């Protein structure tokens, strides 16, 4: 298990997930700014890993509570999970694209747009409902679970630090990274 990311005790799940959203789009913005394809790939792979850790943690610990406790929660979760799948499809295209190819930045922009839309849905709709229907204690408890789930996958020590090596050591190189990361996080096994 990596200890790269700092666990924040008593953090509310909504604060954690909202900070995650900012970090993902910050990484993509950094990828758009660099002219070095290697650094661009590294930043995008870090963003992909962040998105996967975040999405899996949400699906494991947050969405089930939304389904159970929020009015209309079942429909909202269905919609959110579909958007997660669409995000995964674009990330898979990025996984196979050449970072030096102009097509790569087109895909990064597409991913950025999808992430912003999805984060906006959650932050303006589902998260306020969570805060309204759950106690502070429940929100912190969920925050702990989400932070623990996210630590099962590697992350970067700093947004600017090269990350691929650590990431590939833990998850494996090349095609199929997203599937292997999802399996690693959910505890499933693939060979
Ligand atoms: Fe989500
Ligand atoms: Fe989210």
Short mmCIF file of C-alpha atoms in Angstrom, two decimals, residues 37 44 46 49 82 87 92 101-103 112 117 119 125 130 147 153-155 179 188 190:
data_model
loop_
_atom_site.label_atom_id
_atom_site.label_comp_id
_atom_site.label_asym_id
_atom_site.label_seq_id
_atom_site.Cartn_x
_atom_site.Cartn_y
_atom_site.Cartn_z
CA UNK A 37 5.01 14.61 -25.06
CA UNK A 44 -2.49 12.27 -18.35
CA UNK A 46 -1.67 10.38 -13.45
CA UNK A 49 -5.25 6.94 -12.23
CA UNK A 82 -23.28 5.73 -17.15
CA UNK A 87 -15.34 8.72 -19.14
CA UNK A 92 -9.10 3.95 -22.92
CA UNK A 101 -0.08 13.20 -31.97
CA UNK A 102 -2.49 16.21 -32.12
CA UNK A 103 -5.36 13.73 -31.67
CA UNK A 112 -11.81 17.46 -19.49
CA UNK A 117 -19.86 18.10 -16.58
CA UNK A 119 -18.31 16.93 -11.38
CA UNK A 125 -27.04 18.19 -7.15
CA UNK A 130 -26.00 13.94 0.68
CA UNK A 147 -9.78 7.68 1.53
CA UNK A 153 -3.98 2.31 -5.81
CA UNK A 154 -0.79 4.25 -6.38
CA UNK A 155 -0.77 7.98 -6.74
CA UNK A 179 -9.02 -2.42 -16.44
CA UNK A 188 -10.86 -8.61 -8.43
CA UNK A 190 -7.14 -10.54 -13.76
#
